mmCIF file of C-alpha atoms in Angstrom:
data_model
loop_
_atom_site.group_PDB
_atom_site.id
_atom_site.type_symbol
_atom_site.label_atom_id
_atom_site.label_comp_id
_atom_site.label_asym_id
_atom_site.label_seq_id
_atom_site.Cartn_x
_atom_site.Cartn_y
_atom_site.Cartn_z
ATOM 1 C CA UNK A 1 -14.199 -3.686 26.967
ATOM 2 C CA UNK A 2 -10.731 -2.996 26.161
ATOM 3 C CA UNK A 3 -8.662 -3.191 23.165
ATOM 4 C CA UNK A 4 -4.979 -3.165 22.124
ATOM 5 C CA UNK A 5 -4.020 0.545 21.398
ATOM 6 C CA UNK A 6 -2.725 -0.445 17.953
ATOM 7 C CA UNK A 7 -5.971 -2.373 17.171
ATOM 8 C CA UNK A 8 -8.136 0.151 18.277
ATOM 9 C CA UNK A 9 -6.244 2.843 16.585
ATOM 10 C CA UNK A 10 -6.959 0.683 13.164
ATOM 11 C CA UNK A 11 -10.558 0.805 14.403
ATOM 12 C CA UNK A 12 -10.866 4.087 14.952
ATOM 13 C CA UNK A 13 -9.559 4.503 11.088
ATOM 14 C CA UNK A 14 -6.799 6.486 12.207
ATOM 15 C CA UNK A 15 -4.235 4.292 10.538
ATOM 16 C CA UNK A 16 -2.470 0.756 10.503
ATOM 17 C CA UNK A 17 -1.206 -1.573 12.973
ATOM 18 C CA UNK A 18 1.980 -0.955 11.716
ATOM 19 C CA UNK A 19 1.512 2.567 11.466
ATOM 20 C CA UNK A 20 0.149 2.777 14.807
ATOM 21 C CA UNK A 21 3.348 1.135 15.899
ATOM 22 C CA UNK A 22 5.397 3.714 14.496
ATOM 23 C CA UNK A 23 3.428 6.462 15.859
ATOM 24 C CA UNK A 24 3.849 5.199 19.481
ATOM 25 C CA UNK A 25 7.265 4.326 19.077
ATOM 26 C CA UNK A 26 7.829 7.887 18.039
ATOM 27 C CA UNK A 27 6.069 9.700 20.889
ATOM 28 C CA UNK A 28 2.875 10.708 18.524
ATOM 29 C CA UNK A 29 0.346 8.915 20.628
ATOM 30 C CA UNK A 30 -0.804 9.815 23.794
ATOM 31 C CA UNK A 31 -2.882 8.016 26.337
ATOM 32 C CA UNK A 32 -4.818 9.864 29.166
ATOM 33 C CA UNK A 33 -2.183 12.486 29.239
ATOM 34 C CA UNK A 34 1.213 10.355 28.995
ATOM 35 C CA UNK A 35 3.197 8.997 26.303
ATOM 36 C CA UNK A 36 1.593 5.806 25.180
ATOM 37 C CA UNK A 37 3.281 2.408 24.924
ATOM 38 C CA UNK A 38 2.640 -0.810 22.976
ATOM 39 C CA UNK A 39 0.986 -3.196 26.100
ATOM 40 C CA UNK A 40 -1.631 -0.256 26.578
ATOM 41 C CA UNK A 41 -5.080 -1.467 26.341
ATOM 42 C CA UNK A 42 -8.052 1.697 25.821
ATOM 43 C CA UNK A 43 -11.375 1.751 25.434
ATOM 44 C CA UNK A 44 -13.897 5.092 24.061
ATOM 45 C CA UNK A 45 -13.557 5.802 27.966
ATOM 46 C CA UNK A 46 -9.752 6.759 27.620
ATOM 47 C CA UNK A 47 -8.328 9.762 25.922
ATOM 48 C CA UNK A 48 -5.950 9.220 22.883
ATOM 49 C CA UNK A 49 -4.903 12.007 20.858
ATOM 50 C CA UNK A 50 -2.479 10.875 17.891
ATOM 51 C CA UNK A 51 -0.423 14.069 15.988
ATOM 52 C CA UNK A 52 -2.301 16.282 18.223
ATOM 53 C CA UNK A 53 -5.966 15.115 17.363
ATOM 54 C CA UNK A 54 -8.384 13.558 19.699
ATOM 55 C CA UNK A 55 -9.604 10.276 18.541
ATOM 56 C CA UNK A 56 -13.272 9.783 18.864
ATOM 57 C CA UNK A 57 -13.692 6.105 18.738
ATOM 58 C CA UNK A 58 -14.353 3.519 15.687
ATOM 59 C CA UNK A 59 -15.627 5.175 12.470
ATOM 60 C CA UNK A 60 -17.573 3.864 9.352
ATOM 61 C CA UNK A 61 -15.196 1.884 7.457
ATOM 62 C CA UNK A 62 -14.696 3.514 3.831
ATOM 63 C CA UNK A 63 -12.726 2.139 0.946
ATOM 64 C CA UNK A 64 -11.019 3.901 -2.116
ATOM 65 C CA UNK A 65 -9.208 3.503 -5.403
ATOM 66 C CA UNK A 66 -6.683 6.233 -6.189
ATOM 67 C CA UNK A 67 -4.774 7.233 -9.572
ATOM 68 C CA UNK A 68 -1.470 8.119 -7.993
ATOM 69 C CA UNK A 69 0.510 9.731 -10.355
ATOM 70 C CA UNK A 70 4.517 9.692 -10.668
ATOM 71 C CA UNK A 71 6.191 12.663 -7.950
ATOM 72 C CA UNK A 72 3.825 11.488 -5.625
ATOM 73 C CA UNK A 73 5.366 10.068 -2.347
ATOM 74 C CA UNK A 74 3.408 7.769 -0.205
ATOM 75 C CA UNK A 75 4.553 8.755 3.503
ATOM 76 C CA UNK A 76 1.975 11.478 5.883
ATOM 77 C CA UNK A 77 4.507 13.702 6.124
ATOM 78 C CA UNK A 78 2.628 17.721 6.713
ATOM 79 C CA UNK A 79 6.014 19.466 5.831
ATOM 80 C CA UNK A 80 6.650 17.359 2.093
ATOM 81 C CA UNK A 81 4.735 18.972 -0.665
ATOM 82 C CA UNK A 82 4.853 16.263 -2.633
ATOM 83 C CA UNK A 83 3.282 13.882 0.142
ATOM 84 C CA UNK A 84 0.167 11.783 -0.430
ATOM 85 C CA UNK A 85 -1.381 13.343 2.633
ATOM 86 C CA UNK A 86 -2.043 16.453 0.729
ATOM 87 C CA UNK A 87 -3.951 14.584 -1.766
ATOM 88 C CA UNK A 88 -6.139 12.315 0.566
ATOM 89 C CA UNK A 89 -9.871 12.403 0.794
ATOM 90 C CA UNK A 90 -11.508 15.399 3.048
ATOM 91 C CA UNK A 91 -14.294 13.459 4.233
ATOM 92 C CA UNK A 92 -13.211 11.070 6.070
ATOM 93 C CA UNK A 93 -9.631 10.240 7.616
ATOM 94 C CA UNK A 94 -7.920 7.475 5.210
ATOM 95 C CA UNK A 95 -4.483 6.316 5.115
ATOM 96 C CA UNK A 96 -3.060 4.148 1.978
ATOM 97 C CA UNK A 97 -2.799 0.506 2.297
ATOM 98 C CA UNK A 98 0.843 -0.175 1.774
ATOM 99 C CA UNK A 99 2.961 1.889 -0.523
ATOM 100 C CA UNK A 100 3.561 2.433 -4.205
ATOM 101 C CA UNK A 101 6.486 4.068 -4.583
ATOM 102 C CA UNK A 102 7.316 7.395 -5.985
ATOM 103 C CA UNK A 103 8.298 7.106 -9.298
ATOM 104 C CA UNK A 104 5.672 4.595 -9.874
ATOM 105 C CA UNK A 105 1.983 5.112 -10.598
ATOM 106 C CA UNK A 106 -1.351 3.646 -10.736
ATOM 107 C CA UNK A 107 -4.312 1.905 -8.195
ATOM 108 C CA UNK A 108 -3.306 2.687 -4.373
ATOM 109 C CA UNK A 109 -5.978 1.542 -2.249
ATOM 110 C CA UNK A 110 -7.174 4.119 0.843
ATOM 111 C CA UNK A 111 -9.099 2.714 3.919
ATOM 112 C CA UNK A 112 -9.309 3.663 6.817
ATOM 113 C CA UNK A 113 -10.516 -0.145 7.893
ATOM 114 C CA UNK A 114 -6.971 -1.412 10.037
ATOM 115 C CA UNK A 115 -8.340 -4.771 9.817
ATOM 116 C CA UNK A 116 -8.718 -4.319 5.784
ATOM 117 C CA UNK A 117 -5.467 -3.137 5.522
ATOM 118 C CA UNK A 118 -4.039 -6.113 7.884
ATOM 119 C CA UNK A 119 -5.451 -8.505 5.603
ATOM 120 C CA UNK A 120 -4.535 -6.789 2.405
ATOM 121 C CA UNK A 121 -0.731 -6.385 3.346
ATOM 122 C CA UNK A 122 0.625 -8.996 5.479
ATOM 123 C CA UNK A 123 2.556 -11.277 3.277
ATOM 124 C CA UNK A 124 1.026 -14.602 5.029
ATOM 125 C CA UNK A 125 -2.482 -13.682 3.337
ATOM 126 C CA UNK A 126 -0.497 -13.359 -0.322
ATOM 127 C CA UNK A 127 -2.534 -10.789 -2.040
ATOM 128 C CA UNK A 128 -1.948 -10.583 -5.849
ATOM 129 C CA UNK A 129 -1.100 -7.156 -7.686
ATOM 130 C CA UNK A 130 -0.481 -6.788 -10.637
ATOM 131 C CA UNK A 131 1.824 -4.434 -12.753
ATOM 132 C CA UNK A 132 2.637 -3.394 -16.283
ATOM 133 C CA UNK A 133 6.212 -2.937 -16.446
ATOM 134 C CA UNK A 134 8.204 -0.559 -19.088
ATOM 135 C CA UNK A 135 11.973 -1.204 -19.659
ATOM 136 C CA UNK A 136 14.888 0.526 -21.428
ATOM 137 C CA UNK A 137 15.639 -2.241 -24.407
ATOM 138 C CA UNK A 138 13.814 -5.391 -26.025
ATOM 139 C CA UNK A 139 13.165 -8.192 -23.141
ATOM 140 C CA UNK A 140 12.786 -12.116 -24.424
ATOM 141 C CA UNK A 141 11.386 -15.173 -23.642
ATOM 142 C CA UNK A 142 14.218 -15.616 -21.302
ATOM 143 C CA UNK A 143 13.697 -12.584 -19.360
ATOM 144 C CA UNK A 144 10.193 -13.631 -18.075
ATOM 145 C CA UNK A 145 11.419 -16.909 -17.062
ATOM 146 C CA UNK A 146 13.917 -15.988 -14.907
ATOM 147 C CA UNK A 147 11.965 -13.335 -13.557
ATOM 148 C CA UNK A 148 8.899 -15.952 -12.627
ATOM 149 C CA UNK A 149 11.258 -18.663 -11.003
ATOM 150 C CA UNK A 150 12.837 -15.999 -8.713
ATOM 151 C CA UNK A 151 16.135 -13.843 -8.556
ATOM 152 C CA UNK A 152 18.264 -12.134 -5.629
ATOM 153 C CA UNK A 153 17.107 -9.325 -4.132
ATOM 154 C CA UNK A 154 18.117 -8.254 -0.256
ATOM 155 C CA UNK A 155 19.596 -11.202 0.762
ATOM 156 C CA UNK A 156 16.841 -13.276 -0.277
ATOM 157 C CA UNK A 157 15.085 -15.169 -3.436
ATOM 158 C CA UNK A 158 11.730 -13.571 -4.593
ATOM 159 C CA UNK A 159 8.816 -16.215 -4.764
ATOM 160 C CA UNK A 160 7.590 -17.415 -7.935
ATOM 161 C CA UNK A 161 5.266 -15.581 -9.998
ATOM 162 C CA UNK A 162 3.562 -14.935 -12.918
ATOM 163 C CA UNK A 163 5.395 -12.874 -15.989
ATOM 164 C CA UNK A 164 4.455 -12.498 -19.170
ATOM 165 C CA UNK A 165 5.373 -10.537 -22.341
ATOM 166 C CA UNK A 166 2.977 -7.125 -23.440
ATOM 167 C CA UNK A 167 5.511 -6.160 -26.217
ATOM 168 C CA UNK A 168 8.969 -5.590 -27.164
ATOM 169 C CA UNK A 169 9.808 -3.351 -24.039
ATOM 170 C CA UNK A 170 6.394 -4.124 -21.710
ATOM 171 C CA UNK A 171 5.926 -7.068 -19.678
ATOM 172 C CA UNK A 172 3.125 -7.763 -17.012
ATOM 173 C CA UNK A 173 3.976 -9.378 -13.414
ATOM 174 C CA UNK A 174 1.650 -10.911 -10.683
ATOM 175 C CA UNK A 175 3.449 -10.660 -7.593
ATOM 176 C CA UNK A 176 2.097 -11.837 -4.085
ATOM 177 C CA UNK A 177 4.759 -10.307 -2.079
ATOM 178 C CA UNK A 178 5.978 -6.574 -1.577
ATOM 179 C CA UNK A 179 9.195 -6.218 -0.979
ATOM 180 C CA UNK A 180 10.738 -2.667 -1.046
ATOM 181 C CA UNK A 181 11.160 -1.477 -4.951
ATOM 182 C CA UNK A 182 10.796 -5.128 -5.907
ATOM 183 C CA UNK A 183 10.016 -5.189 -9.497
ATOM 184 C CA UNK A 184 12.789 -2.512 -9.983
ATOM 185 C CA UNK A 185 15.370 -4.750 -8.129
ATOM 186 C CA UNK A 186 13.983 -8.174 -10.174
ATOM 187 C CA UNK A 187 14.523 -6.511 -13.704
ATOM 188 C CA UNK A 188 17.960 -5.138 -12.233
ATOM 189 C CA UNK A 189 19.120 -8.719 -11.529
ATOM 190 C CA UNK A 190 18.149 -9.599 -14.940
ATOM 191 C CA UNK A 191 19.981 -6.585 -16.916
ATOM 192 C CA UNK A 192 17.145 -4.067 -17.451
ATOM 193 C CA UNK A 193 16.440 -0.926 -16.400
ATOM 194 C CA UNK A 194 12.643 0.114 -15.040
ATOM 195 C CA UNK A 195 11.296 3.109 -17.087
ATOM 196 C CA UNK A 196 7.829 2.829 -16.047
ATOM 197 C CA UNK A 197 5.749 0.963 -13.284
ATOM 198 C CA UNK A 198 2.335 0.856 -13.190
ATOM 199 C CA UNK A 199 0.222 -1.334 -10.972
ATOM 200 C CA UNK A 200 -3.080 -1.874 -12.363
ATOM 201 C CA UNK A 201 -4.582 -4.501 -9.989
ATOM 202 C CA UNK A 202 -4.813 -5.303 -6.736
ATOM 203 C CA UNK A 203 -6.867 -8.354 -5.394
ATOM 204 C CA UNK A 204 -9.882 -8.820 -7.757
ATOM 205 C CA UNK A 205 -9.689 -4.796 -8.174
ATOM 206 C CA UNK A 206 -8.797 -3.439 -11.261
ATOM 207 C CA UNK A 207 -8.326 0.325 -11.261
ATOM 208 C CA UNK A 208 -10.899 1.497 -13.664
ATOM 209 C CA UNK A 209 -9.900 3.461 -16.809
ATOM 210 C CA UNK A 210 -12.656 6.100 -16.265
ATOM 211 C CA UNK A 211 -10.252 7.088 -12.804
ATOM 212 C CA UNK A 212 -7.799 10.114 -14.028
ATOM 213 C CA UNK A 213 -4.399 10.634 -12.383
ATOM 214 C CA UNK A 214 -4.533 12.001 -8.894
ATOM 215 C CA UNK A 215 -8.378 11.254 -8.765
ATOM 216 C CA UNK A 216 -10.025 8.862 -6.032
ATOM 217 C CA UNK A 217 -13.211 7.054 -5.675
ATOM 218 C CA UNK A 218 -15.489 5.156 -3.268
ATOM 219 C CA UNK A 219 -15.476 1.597 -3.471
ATOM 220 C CA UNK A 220 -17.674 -0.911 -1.896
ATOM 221 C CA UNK A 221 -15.468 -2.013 0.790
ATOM 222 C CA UNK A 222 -17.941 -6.011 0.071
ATOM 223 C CA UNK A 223 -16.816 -6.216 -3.667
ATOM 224 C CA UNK A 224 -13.297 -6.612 -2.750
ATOM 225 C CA UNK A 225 -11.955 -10.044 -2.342
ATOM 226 C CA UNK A 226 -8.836 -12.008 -1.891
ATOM 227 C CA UNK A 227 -9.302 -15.651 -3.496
#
């Protein structure tokens, strides 16, 4: 039976939907020999080789928490030292679900389950994560609530979430969208400057304090969930 080459590239763990996208727009994918294109349909009968590796059908699914430290940059790219790609699990093939940018740190989640990841990042299924927030000067009262009703940022109004105070210059948000360099754009708005991001939670995960910076671990893929 036959299967959408994006899906089945999610499948086969050898990245997103979206990803898989971009890879075929870019000419990365082929398909018995020829550029591939969205409307293709495969099956473990067809040859696909993606980056100029031979895909070999639908793999275990495997789930991981990783400690990204600040520096590190979330994009596959071979030639960027400072990529995630070069600090990725050897075991199996894994990709990150979604992005944490680079001068941010804490839990990134690795899978390389392209249903998982569908269901983790598309913004219909409103996935909490949570972050603890540093900022250059003393916030207020005032400062949360704005933050949690909603301000400008790229044309549009962020939906309401949850903000509270940590101390004088920390505050925790619960966000369940991800829009590019949100939180650093929302404190913007408000007249503060981002000196430290650090998402701590995603779904009912909470990135365990035993996991060091730039360290990864197995996670039991059935433990996760979303309500």
């Amino acid at each position: 039976m036959s299967t959408r080459l994006a899906k089945y590239l999610g499948h086969a763990g050898v990245c997103s939907r979206r990803q898989a996208s971009r890879l075929i727009d870019s000419g990365d994918v082929i398909v018995n020999g020829r550029p591939a294109n969205h409307i293709d349909h495969v099956s473990e009968q067809d040859e696909i080789i993606v980056l100029g590796k031979k895909v070999c059908g639908p793999a275990v699914k495997v789930l991981y928490a990783y400690n990204k430290p600040v520096g590190i940059d979330c994009k596959l790219k071979p030639d960027d030292p400072s990529s995630l790609l070069h600090h990725l699990p050897t075991s199996e093939r894994v990709y990150p679900i979604g992005r944490l940018d680079k001068d941010s740190r804490g839990l990134l989640l690795l899978t390389n389950d392209g249903e998982l990841c569908q269901r983790l990042i598309h913004p219909d299924h409103h996935v909490e994560k949570e972050y603890w927030v540093k900022v250059d000067r003393p916030l207020d009262a005032e400062f949360c609530q704005k933050m949690a009703s909603g301000v400008p940022v790229d044309g549009q109004i962020t939906l309401p979430c949850q903000v509270s105070l940590l101390d004088a210059t920390h505050f925790k948000i619960v966000l369940k969208q991800g829009l590019n360099r949100q939180i650093r754009k929302m404190a913007k708005q408000c007249g503060y400057k981002v000196i430290d991001l650090y998402r701590v939670r995603i779904a009912n995960f909470t990135l365990p304090d035993t996991l060091q910076e730039n360290q990864y671990q197995h996670i039991n893929i059935a433990a996760l969930k979303f309500a």
